[in-house]
Tab-separated table of C-alpha atoms in Angstrom:
chain	number	residue	atom	x	y	z
A	22	UNK	CA	103.069	136.386	106.616
A	23	UNK	CA	99.583	136.974	105.332
A	24	UNK	CA	96.823	138.431	107.394
A	25	UNK	CA	94.953	135.131	107.278
A	26	UNK	CA	97.858	133.131	108.672
A	27	UNK	CA	98.298	135.669	111.454
A	28	UNK	CA	94.611	135.331	112.275
A	29	UNK	CA	94.991	131.574	112.484
A	30	UNK	CA	98.021	131.807	114.768
A	31	UNK	CA	96.258	134.241	117.079
A	32	UNK	CA	93.260	131.956	117.151
A	33	UNK	CA	95.353	128.882	117.981
A	34	UNK	CA	97.181	130.818	120.684
A	35	UNK	CA	93.871	131.863	122.201
A	36	UNK	CA	92.608	128.259	122.134
A	37	UNK	CA	95.730	126.999	123.884
A	38	UNK	CA	95.590	129.762	126.502
A	39	UNK	CA	91.923	129.076	127.102
A	40	UNK	CA	92.591	125.396	127.814
A	41	UNK	CA	95.345	126.340	130.261
A	42	UNK	CA	93.205	128.990	131.950
A	43	UNK	CA	90.352	126.537	132.431
A	44	UNK	CA	92.807	124.115	134.033
A	45	UNK	CA	94.083	126.802	136.390
A	46	UNK	CA	90.586	127.856	137.388
A	47	UNK	CA	89.462	124.256	138.034
A	48	UNK	CA	92.453	122.379	139.436
A	49	UNK	CA	90.397	119.195	139.772
A	50	UNK	CA	90.818	118.696	136.059
A	51	UNK	CA	94.573	118.361	136.572
A	52	UNK	CA	94.606	116.671	139.961
A	53	UNK	CA	91.962	113.967	139.460
A	54	UNK	CA	93.632	112.025	136.617
A	55	UNK	CA	96.873	112.253	138.547
A	56	UNK	CA	95.269	110.893	141.721
A	57	UNK	CA	93.646	108.123	139.708
A	58	UNK	CA	97.039	107.227	138.224
A	59	UNK	CA	98.658	107.052	141.688
A	60	UNK	CA	95.855	105.166	143.426
A	61	UNK	CA	95.191	102.693	140.609
A	62	UNK	CA	98.871	101.720	140.296
A	63	UNK	CA	99.118	101.381	144.084
A	64	UNK	CA	96.262	98.841	143.989
A	65	UNK	CA	98.365	96.265	142.120
A	66	UNK	CA	100.963	95.600	144.855
A	67	UNK	CA	98.105	95.512	147.393
A	68	UNK	CA	96.176	92.901	145.416
A	69	UNK	CA	98.518	90.071	146.306
A	70	UNK	CA	101.684	89.212	148.135
A	71	UNK	CA	103.973	89.821	145.180
A	72	UNK	CA	107.649	89.108	145.070
A	73	UNK	CA	109.550	92.406	144.633
A	74	UNK	CA	111.335	91.095	141.538
A	75	UNK	CA	108.031	90.001	139.994
A	76	UNK	CA	106.522	93.403	140.820
A	77	UNK	CA	109.447	95.148	139.125
A	78	UNK	CA	109.039	93.043	136.013
A	79	UNK	CA	105.320	93.796	135.648
A	80	UNK	CA	105.727	97.471	136.660
A	81	UNK	CA	105.982	98.736	133.018
A	82	UNK	CA	102.667	97.089	132.157
A	83	UNK	CA	100.947	98.365	135.311
A	84	UNK	CA	102.156	101.945	134.761
A	85	UNK	CA	101.167	101.961	131.093
A	86	UNK	CA	97.715	100.460	131.644
A	87	UNK	CA	96.891	102.860	134.475
A	88	UNK	CA	98.257	105.817	132.475
A	89	UNK	CA	96.059	104.756	129.543
A	90	UNK	CA	92.992	104.593	131.807
A	91	UNK	CA	93.841	107.949	133.410
A	92	UNK	CA	94.153	109.628	129.988
A	93	UNK	CA	90.874	108.094	128.874
A	94	UNK	CA	88.983	109.164	131.985
A	95	UNK	CA	90.388	112.690	131.800
A	96	UNK	CA	89.314	113.015	128.156
A	97	UNK	CA	85.641	112.770	128.983
A	98	UNK	CA	85.681	116.424	129.973
A	99	UNK	CA	87.409	117.625	126.797
A	100	UNK	CA	84.288	118.740	124.928
A	101	UNK	CA	81.643	118.322	127.634
A	102	UNK	CA	81.358	121.878	128.983
A	103	UNK	CA	81.915	123.372	125.520
A	104	UNK	CA	79.047	121.220	124.281
A	105	UNK	CA	76.771	122.210	127.156
A	106	UNK	CA	77.277	125.973	126.842
A	107	UNK	CA	77.325	126.168	123.053
A	108	UNK	CA	81.017	127.015	122.651
A	109	UNK	CA	81.401	123.916	120.503
A	110	UNK	CA	78.889	125.204	117.962
A	111	UNK	CA	80.800	128.478	117.731
A	112	UNK	CA	83.977	126.463	117.195
A	113	UNK	CA	82.383	124.554	114.320
A	114	UNK	CA	81.095	127.780	112.776
A	115	UNK	CA	84.447	129.547	113.110
A	116	UNK	CA	86.123	130.554	109.834
A	117	UNK	CA	89.458	129.165	111.040
A	118	UNK	CA	90.326	125.602	109.991
A	119	UNK	CA	88.831	123.188	112.467
A	120	UNK	CA	91.732	120.786	111.935
A	121	UNK	CA	94.375	123.000	113.567
A	122	UNK	CA	91.919	124.210	116.153
A	123	UNK	CA	91.244	120.684	117.369
A	124	UNK	CA	94.895	119.720	117.223
A	125	UNK	CA	95.778	122.629	119.498
A	126	UNK	CA	92.827	121.958	121.785
A	127	UNK	CA	93.954	118.361	122.308
A	128	UNK	CA	97.525	119.598	122.804
A	129	UNK	CA	96.332	122.015	125.487
A	130	UNK	CA	94.367	119.281	127.180
A	131	UNK	CA	97.383	116.971	127.068
A	132	UNK	CA	99.576	119.661	128.639
A	133	UNK	CA	97.317	119.833	131.684
A	134	UNK	CA	96.334	116.156	131.991
A	135	UNK	CA	98.892	114.014	130.138
A	136	UNK	CA	102.118	115.794	130.956
A	137	UNK	CA	101.606	115.596	134.760
A	138	UNK	CA	101.245	111.819	134.382
A	139	UNK	CA	104.628	111.678	132.645
A	140	UNK	CA	106.171	113.759	135.423
A	141	UNK	CA	104.851	111.625	138.272
A	142	UNK	CA	105.460	108.253	136.581
A	143	UNK	CA	109.064	107.837	137.867
A	144	UNK	CA	107.799	108.229	141.435
A	145	UNK	CA	105.321	105.424	140.870
A	146	UNK	CA	108.137	103.444	139.273
A	147	UNK	CA	109.937	103.640	142.616
A	148	UNK	CA	106.848	102.392	144.439
A	149	UNK	CA	106.578	99.455	142.043
A	150	UNK	CA	110.260	98.559	142.291
A	151	UNK	CA	111.007	99.362	138.640
A	152	UNK	CA	114.714	98.593	137.960
A	153	UNK	CA	116.984	101.600	137.298
A	154	UNK	CA	117.342	100.873	133.571
A	155	UNK	CA	113.603	101.335	133.102
A	156	UNK	CA	113.151	105.000	134.076
A	157	UNK	CA	114.483	106.758	131.005
A	158	UNK	CA	112.517	104.596	128.522
A	159	UNK	CA	109.420	104.910	130.720
A	160	UNK	CA	109.506	108.722	130.723
A	161	UNK	CA	110.406	109.096	127.051
A	162	UNK	CA	107.862	106.443	126.052
A	163	UNK	CA	105.068	108.140	128.003
A	164	UNK	CA	106.113	111.484	126.520
A	165	UNK	CA	105.634	110.074	123.010
A	166	UNK	CA	102.718	107.775	123.822
A	167	UNK	CA	100.320	109.793	125.985
A	168	UNK	CA	99.680	112.477	123.301
A	169	UNK	CA	98.762	109.643	120.897
A	170	UNK	CA	96.387	108.252	123.514
A	171	UNK	CA	94.870	111.723	124.009
A	172	UNK	CA	94.299	112.091	120.255
A	173	UNK	CA	92.715	108.651	119.896
A	174	UNK	CA	90.583	109.174	123.000
A	175	UNK	CA	89.470	112.567	121.653
A	176	UNK	CA	87.830	110.771	118.697
A	177	UNK	CA	85.776	108.688	121.114
A	178	UNK	CA	84.953	111.743	123.228
A	179	UNK	CA	83.805	113.647	120.156
A	180	UNK	CA	81.596	110.736	119.090
A	181	UNK	CA	79.923	110.411	122.489
A	182	UNK	CA	79.731	114.038	123.658
A	183	UNK	CA	76.068	114.289	122.678
A	184	UNK	CA	75.120	111.293	124.827
A	185	UNK	CA	74.027	111.661	128.430
A	186	UNK	CA	76.181	108.988	130.081
A	187	UNK	CA	79.168	108.098	127.987
A	188	UNK	CA	81.852	106.943	130.441
A	189	UNK	CA	81.665	103.187	129.926
A	190	UNK	CA	80.830	103.451	126.241
A	191	UNK	CA	83.929	105.593	125.795
A	192	UNK	CA	86.021	102.819	127.327
A	193	UNK	CA	84.527	100.203	124.990
A	194	UNK	CA	85.286	102.403	121.966
A	195	UNK	CA	88.730	103.631	122.917
A	196	UNK	CA	90.515	100.799	124.703
A	197	UNK	CA	90.763	98.405	121.712
A	198	UNK	CA	92.112	101.237	119.548
A	199	UNK	CA	94.745	102.165	122.150
A	200	UNK	CA	96.324	98.721	122.222
A	201	UNK	CA	99.210	99.443	119.768
A	202	UNK	CA	100.427	102.358	121.911
A	203	UNK	CA	100.213	100.181	125.007
A	204	UNK	CA	102.102	97.317	123.350
A	205	UNK	CA	104.932	99.503	122.068
A	206	UNK	CA	105.038	101.767	125.132
A	207	UNK	CA	105.242	98.996	127.714
A	208	UNK	CA	107.450	97.112	125.253
A	209	UNK	CA	110.046	99.903	125.264
A	210	UNK	CA	110.510	99.642	129.033
A	211	UNK	CA	110.478	95.863	128.938
A	212	UNK	CA	113.050	95.749	126.140
A	213	UNK	CA	115.308	98.185	127.980
A	214	UNK	CA	115.092	96.044	131.132
A	215	UNK	CA	116.281	93.087	129.067
A	216	UNK	CA	119.245	95.138	127.877
A	217	UNK	CA	118.147	95.227	124.235
A	218	UNK	CA	118.234	98.288	121.934
A	219	UNK	CA	115.066	100.395	122.073
A	220	UNK	CA	115.604	102.943	119.274
A	221	UNK	CA	113.324	101.076	116.840
A	222	UNK	CA	110.474	101.005	119.329
A	223	UNK	CA	110.822	104.708	120.028
A	224	UNK	CA	110.603	105.284	116.281
A	225	UNK	CA	107.401	103.250	116.176
A	226	UNK	CA	105.910	105.254	119.046
A	227	UNK	CA	106.901	108.446	117.230
A	228	UNK	CA	105.357	107.146	114.010
A	229	UNK	CA	102.104	106.396	115.823
A	230	UNK	CA	102.120	109.918	117.270
A	231	UNK	CA	102.637	111.478	113.823
A	232	UNK	CA	99.927	109.289	112.324
A	233	UNK	CA	97.491	110.175	115.108
A	234	UNK	CA	98.354	113.886	114.921
A	235	UNK	CA	97.776	113.964	111.165
A	236	UNK	CA	94.614	111.847	110.951
A	237	UNK	CA	92.845	112.070	114.317
A	238	UNK	CA	91.813	115.764	113.965
A	239	UNK	CA	89.936	114.828	110.774
A	240	UNK	CA	88.029	112.098	112.616
A	241	UNK	CA	87.436	114.379	115.625
A	242	UNK	CA	86.075	117.118	113.347
A	243	UNK	CA	83.753	114.691	111.542
A	244	UNK	CA	82.561	113.277	114.875
A	245	UNK	CA	81.881	116.717	116.364
A	246	UNK	CA	79.810	117.683	113.341
A	247	UNK	CA	77.725	114.556	113.928
A	248	UNK	CA	77.349	115.192	117.650
A	249	UNK	CA	76.347	118.835	117.241
A	250	UNK	CA	73.146	118.558	115.273
B	129	UNK	CA	78.187	105.674	87.517
B	130	UNK	CA	76.526	108.162	89.853
B	131	UNK	CA	73.118	107.305	88.459
B	132	UNK	CA	73.781	103.615	88.966
B	133	UNK	CA	74.926	104.302	92.497
B	134	UNK	CA	71.896	106.435	93.142
B	135	UNK	CA	69.623	103.684	91.937
B	136	UNK	CA	71.402	101.021	93.993
B	137	UNK	CA	71.279	103.340	96.967
B	138	UNK	CA	67.533	103.605	96.890
B	139	UNK	CA	66.132	101.296	99.578
B	140	UNK	CA	63.189	100.350	97.435
B	141	UNK	CA	65.382	99.356	94.502
B	142	UNK	CA	67.642	97.308	96.767
B	143	UNK	CA	64.647	95.530	98.245
B	144	UNK	CA	63.103	94.701	94.894
B	145	UNK	CA	66.417	93.696	93.336
B	146	UNK	CA	67.236	91.269	96.144
B	147	UNK	CA	63.737	89.738	96.131
B	148	UNK	CA	64.570	88.229	92.751
B	149	UNK	CA	67.813	86.463	93.515
B	150	UNK	CA	67.324	85.706	97.191
B	151	UNK	CA	65.890	82.189	96.581
B	152	UNK	CA	68.831	81.365	94.292
B	153	UNK	CA	71.361	82.599	96.820
B	154	UNK	CA	69.637	80.712	99.631
B	155	UNK	CA	69.474	77.526	97.534
B	156	UNK	CA	73.132	77.697	96.508
B	157	UNK	CA	74.201	78.472	100.072
B	158	UNK	CA	72.419	75.534	101.645
B	159	UNK	CA	73.523	73.183	98.852
B	160	UNK	CA	77.202	74.135	99.216
B	161	UNK	CA	77.062	74.197	102.992
B	162	UNK	CA	75.205	70.875	103.099
B	163	UNK	CA	77.696	69.124	100.800
B	164	UNK	CA	80.679	70.664	102.548
B	165	UNK	CA	79.555	69.859	106.078
B	166	UNK	CA	78.232	66.347	105.439
B	167	UNK	CA	81.323	65.440	103.412
B	168	UNK	CA	83.773	67.192	105.691
B	169	UNK	CA	82.300	66.123	109.015
B	170	UNK	CA	81.094	62.693	107.978
B	171	UNK	CA	83.202	61.244	105.160
B	172	UNK	CA	86.569	62.984	104.840
B	173	UNK	CA	89.394	60.782	106.190
B	174	UNK	CA	90.733	61.673	109.636
B	175	UNK	CA	94.001	63.584	109.794
B	176	UNK	CA	97.062	61.453	110.578
B	177	UNK	CA	98.133	63.750	113.407
B	178	UNK	CA	94.987	65.372	114.712
B	179	UNK	CA	92.496	62.574	114.066
B	180	UNK	CA	88.939	63.810	113.915
B	181	UNK	CA	89.756	67.113	115.618
B	182	UNK	CA	90.865	68.665	112.345
B	183	UNK	CA	87.223	68.686	111.147
B	184	UNK	CA	86.750	71.985	112.964
B	185	UNK	CA	88.657	73.472	110.010
B	186	UNK	CA	85.462	73.327	107.929
B	187	UNK	CA	83.837	75.908	110.194
B	188	UNK	CA	86.822	77.669	111.723
B	189	UNK	CA	88.736	78.789	108.631
B	190	UNK	CA	85.779	80.188	106.621
B	191	UNK	CA	84.347	82.068	109.608
B	192	UNK	CA	87.751	83.533	110.480
B	193	UNK	CA	88.396	84.653	106.902
B	194	UNK	CA	84.851	85.943	106.658
B	195	UNK	CA	85.214	87.964	109.870
B	196	UNK	CA	88.139	89.896	108.379
B	197	UNK	CA	86.645	90.523	104.938
B	198	UNK	CA	83.282	91.520	106.281
B	199	UNK	CA	84.999	94.304	108.223
B	200	UNK	CA	86.449	95.539	104.934
B	201	UNK	CA	82.972	95.446	103.430
B	202	UNK	CA	81.517	97.275	106.421
B	203	UNK	CA	84.204	99.945	106.070
B	204	UNK	CA	83.524	100.385	102.339
B	205	UNK	CA	79.820	100.785	103.142
B	206	UNK	CA	80.610	103.253	105.940
B	207	UNK	CA	82.699	105.347	103.532
B	208	UNK	CA	79.917	105.300	100.940
B	209	UNK	CA	77.445	106.341	103.596
B	210	UNK	CA	79.598	109.262	104.728
B	211	UNK	CA	80.555	110.450	101.237
B	212	UNK	CA	77.348	109.978	99.246
B	213	UNK	CA	74.923	109.752	102.145
B	214	UNK	CA	73.584	106.431	100.837
B	215	UNK	CA	71.058	105.120	103.321
B	216	UNK	CA	71.241	101.554	102.050
B	217	UNK	CA	75.021	101.521	102.506
B	218	UNK	CA	74.544	102.214	106.191
B	219	UNK	CA	71.889	99.525	106.546
B	220	UNK	CA	74.255	97.030	104.898
B	221	UNK	CA	77.043	98.216	107.209
B	222	UNK	CA	74.831	97.627	110.247
B	223	UNK	CA	74.040	94.104	109.049
B	224	UNK	CA	77.740	93.504	108.341
B	225	UNK	CA	78.510	94.505	111.926
B	226	UNK	CA	76.110	91.948	113.345
B	227	UNK	CA	77.256	89.109	111.072
B	228	UNK	CA	80.925	90.070	111.498
B	229	UNK	CA	80.644	89.986	115.281
B	230	UNK	CA	79.058	86.534	115.180
B	231	UNK	CA	81.612	85.184	112.683
B	232	UNK	CA	84.455	86.574	114.764
B	233	UNK	CA	83.030	85.016	117.937
B	234	UNK	CA	82.459	81.672	116.178
B	235	UNK	CA	86.032	81.705	114.842
B	236	UNK	CA	87.383	82.381	118.348
B	237	UNK	CA	85.257	79.689	120.001
B	238	UNK	CA	85.912	77.010	117.378
B	239	UNK	CA	89.584	77.954	117.569
B	240	UNK	CA	89.552	77.491	121.337
B	241	UNK	CA	87.945	74.065	121.070
B	242	UNK	CA	90.423	73.117	118.370
B	243	UNK	CA	93.313	74.407	120.426
B	244	UNK	CA	92.493	72.321	123.504
B	245	UNK	CA	93.061	68.863	121.950
B	246	UNK	CA	95.833	69.909	119.541
B	247	UNK	CA	97.850	72.576	121.374
B	248	UNK	CA	96.797	71.505	124.861
B	249	UNK	CA	95.259	74.870	125.727
B	250	UNK	CA	92.061	76.764	124.976
B	251	UNK	CA	93.794	80.082	124.722
B	252	UNK	CA	97.291	81.297	124.003
B	253	UNK	CA	98.421	84.906	123.542
B	254	UNK	CA	99.517	84.267	120.001
B	255	UNK	CA	99.546	87.138	117.501
B	256	UNK	CA	96.697	85.760	115.403
B	257	UNK	CA	94.496	84.976	118.383
B	258	UNK	CA	95.169	88.316	120.028
B	259	UNK	CA	94.422	90.352	116.933
B	260	UNK	CA	91.184	88.432	116.428
B	261	UNK	CA	90.139	89.126	119.997
B	262	UNK	CA	90.781	92.829	119.393
B	263	UNK	CA	88.852	92.676	116.105
B	264	UNK	CA	85.924	91.320	118.120
B	265	UNK	CA	86.273	94.228	120.567
B	266	UNK	CA	86.263	96.728	117.689
B	267	UNK	CA	83.123	95.109	116.224
B	268	UNK	CA	81.454	95.299	119.635
B	269	UNK	CA	82.512	98.940	120.003
B	270	UNK	CA	80.871	99.882	116.696
B	271	UNK	CA	77.672	98.077	117.683
B	272	UNK	CA	77.668	99.653	121.156
B	273	UNK	CA	78.109	103.140	119.704
B	274	UNK	CA	75.316	102.611	117.209
B	275	UNK	CA	72.884	101.465	119.873
B	276	UNK	CA	73.742	104.389	122.184
B	277	UNK	CA	72.127	107.024	119.954
B	278	UNK	CA	68.418	107.778	119.869
B	279	UNK	CA	68.534	109.411	116.467
B	280	UNK	CA	68.985	107.032	113.550
B	281	UNK	CA	70.961	109.582	111.508
B	282	UNK	CA	73.485	110.347	114.254
B	283	UNK	CA	73.867	106.641	115.020
B	284	UNK	CA	74.628	105.867	111.364
B	285	UNK	CA	77.157	108.656	110.944
B	286	UNK	CA	78.908	108.004	114.254
B	287	UNK	CA	79.155	104.261	113.598
B	288	UNK	CA	80.537	104.995	110.115
B	289	UNK	CA	83.268	107.271	111.489
B	290	UNK	CA	84.262	104.711	114.119
B	291	UNK	CA	84.337	101.944	111.489
B	292	UNK	CA	86.745	103.979	109.371
B	293	UNK	CA	88.934	104.795	112.382
B	294	UNK	CA	89.031	101.044	112.979
B	295	UNK	CA	90.272	100.444	109.430
B	296	UNK	CA	93.311	102.630	110.043
B	297	UNK	CA	93.902	100.946	113.364
B	298	UNK	CA	93.413	97.258	112.570
B	299	UNK	CA	96.609	96.739	110.531
B	300	UNK	CA	98.591	98.544	113.237
B	301	UNK	CA	97.001	96.346	115.887
B	302	UNK	CA	97.883	93.273	113.852
B	303	UNK	CA	101.542	94.266	113.510
B	304	UNK	CA	101.697	95.311	117.170
B	305	UNK	CA	100.426	91.853	118.102
B	306	UNK	CA	102.943	90.144	115.794
B	307	UNK	CA	105.799	92.198	117.209
B	308	UNK	CA	104.701	91.671	120.783
B	309	UNK	CA	104.280	87.952	120.249
B	310	UNK	CA	107.692	87.473	118.688
B	311	UNK	CA	109.299	89.113	121.696
B	312	UNK	CA	107.521	87.081	124.328
B	313	UNK	CA	106.877	83.735	122.786
B	314	UNK	CA	108.828	81.111	120.934
B	315	UNK	CA	107.970	79.685	117.502
B	316	UNK	CA	104.259	79.546	116.924
B	317	UNK	CA	102.361	76.273	116.672
B	318	UNK	CA	100.438	77.728	113.767
B	319	UNK	CA	101.553	77.215	110.210
B	320	UNK	CA	102.959	73.705	110.465
B	321	UNK	CA	100.322	72.385	108.103
B	322	UNK	CA	101.026	72.855	104.440
B	323	UNK	CA	97.759	73.183	102.547
B	324	UNK	CA	99.161	71.715	99.326
B	325	UNK	CA	100.221	68.570	101.185
B	326	UNK	CA	96.636	67.782	102.173
B	327	UNK	CA	94.838	65.174	100.059
B	328	UNK	CA	91.880	66.347	97.948
B	329	UNK	CA	89.449	64.405	100.163
B	330	UNK	CA	90.244	66.951	102.845
B	331	UNK	CA	90.394	70.211	100.928
B	332	UNK	CA	87.499	69.722	98.498
B	333	UNK	CA	84.903	69.670	101.302
B	334	UNK	CA	86.691	72.700	102.748
B	335	UNK	CA	86.132	74.435	99.420
B	336	UNK	CA	82.404	73.607	99.577
B	337	UNK	CA	81.941	74.663	103.183
B	338	UNK	CA	84.033	77.788	102.589
B	339	UNK	CA	81.859	79.010	99.743
B	340	UNK	CA	78.779	77.848	101.627
B	341	UNK	CA	79.678	80.001	104.608
B	342	UNK	CA	80.459	82.976	102.366
B	343	UNK	CA	77.024	82.464	100.822
B	344	UNK	CA	75.498	82.286	104.291
B	345	UNK	CA	77.271	85.503	105.196
B	346	UNK	CA	75.803	87.368	102.236
B	347	UNK	CA	72.431	85.744	102.797
B	348	UNK	CA	72.196	86.948	106.402
B	349	UNK	CA	73.492	90.408	105.484
B	350	UNK	CA	70.882	90.765	102.731
B	351	UNK	CA	68.033	89.397	104.842
B	352	UNK	CA	68.923	91.690	107.725
B	353	UNK	CA	69.273	94.668	105.398
B	354	UNK	CA	65.822	93.934	103.949
B	355	UNK	CA	64.333	93.916	107.450
B	356	UNK	CA	66.139	97.145	108.212
B	357	UNK	CA	64.779	98.702	105.005
B	358	UNK	CA	61.224	97.724	105.886
B	359	UNK	CA	61.655	99.082	109.408
B	360	UNK	CA	63.247	102.389	108.478
B	361	UNK	CA	60.994	102.992	105.485
B	362	UNK	CA	57.879	101.838	107.309
B	363	UNK	CA	56.144	105.137	106.628
B	364	UNK	CA	56.874	105.021	102.896
B	365	UNK	CA	53.975	104.216	100.628
B	366	UNK	CA	55.631	101.307	98.830
B	367	UNK	CA	56.287	99.526	102.136
B	368	UNK	CA	52.709	100.061	103.259
B	369	UNK	CA	51.460	98.642	99.974
B	370	UNK	CA	53.878	95.730	100.116
B	371	UNK	CA	52.850	94.826	103.622
B	372	UNK	CA	49.127	95.019	102.986
B	373	UNK	CA	49.325	93.235	99.621
B	374	UNK	CA	51.186	90.195	100.876
B	375	UNK	CA	49.122	87.742	102.895
B	376	UNK	CA	50.103	87.773	106.557
B	377	UNK	CA	50.883	84.358	107.971
B	378	UNK	CA	49.872	84.693	111.572
């Protein structure tokens, strides 16, 4: 392996470790999206006297929508502190390819914000009376879908990081673009509940993840260069 | 090629070039639109199934088609702005965004008022309707992002990037909507009308109003771009001269 490739690997490793260390030092970053996910999904059964069977049938949609919102809200902090203290400028000036750097940064962020959502989702499934056949597709679907959501949301975050208040604007930008993941993700669970084969839908979710992983870093990089000026 | 592009990309050249053919475009637009609408709304025979309700077609179909193609145009302009840094391309893209949003909204509203008497409902979560609603959201997102920036340069670049991200996403959204619809809903009510089976008295006015609305689309885009040029280049000498030379109608 050449010296340059080794340098890149070390750099990516450092980026990943840094994301994890930040999460450990400020646990709110991990806990808040999780709490949002739990509380927001618990609001749906409270909003009306729902039949348990009806609740179980809309549970996939509820879990996916709230997971999507939780990912989006957690993404706002992805570049914020780096932008404020100038780390982002150093990142853009770094000789290492920005593409891989950003990919790993989003991966690190997903590990501390997205993965916990996947882990706690079955518990919420129980609360929402999700039928037994739905758990495996729910977990696998979220595992494939939430990284895609993180990547798409990172584009919006990168575009709005230079703006003072970007929360609602981020939602307007990101939510329409997240719809395919939502449709296929909730669709996987729904299809499994109807006893139909789900392999094709998993492939589509995987395809979306590959597409997002290959193209989103380019858009994130372009957006960051615009925001840091 | 590059020289031609450079020349076209100069705001002043664009402004002067469009001054010449603007009256012709405006004349042709209003002629086509006038013939199409008067003929279509007033004289074309009523449909045997839908009666007079079908006349919405003369507005609905051109605006819906226009809303899709104008996004493609906006994306091409956004790419040109990002790659060659053409200022005019971005001004055209901004105008496209405004016209596209209105066309998309008009298509959705006329569709709703067509749906009520013919399908019995204003709204149905059909694949076409859903993807149009999302297209409207994407248009609104681009406009919202553009207006959030103070700096004109950042706003242009950011809006261009988001427009291009939308291009990758829109086909996926369309197929997601088609897939989702086919799972949840039976055969669609759309598509039961065969265009070739319609008599010429119905489709000839549609042809006129269609081209009229396309003309209107370009007309508004060009007029808005010209305003944008004057505003952004307001400190340039040629704009100052132009504004002081022309008599001001107060």
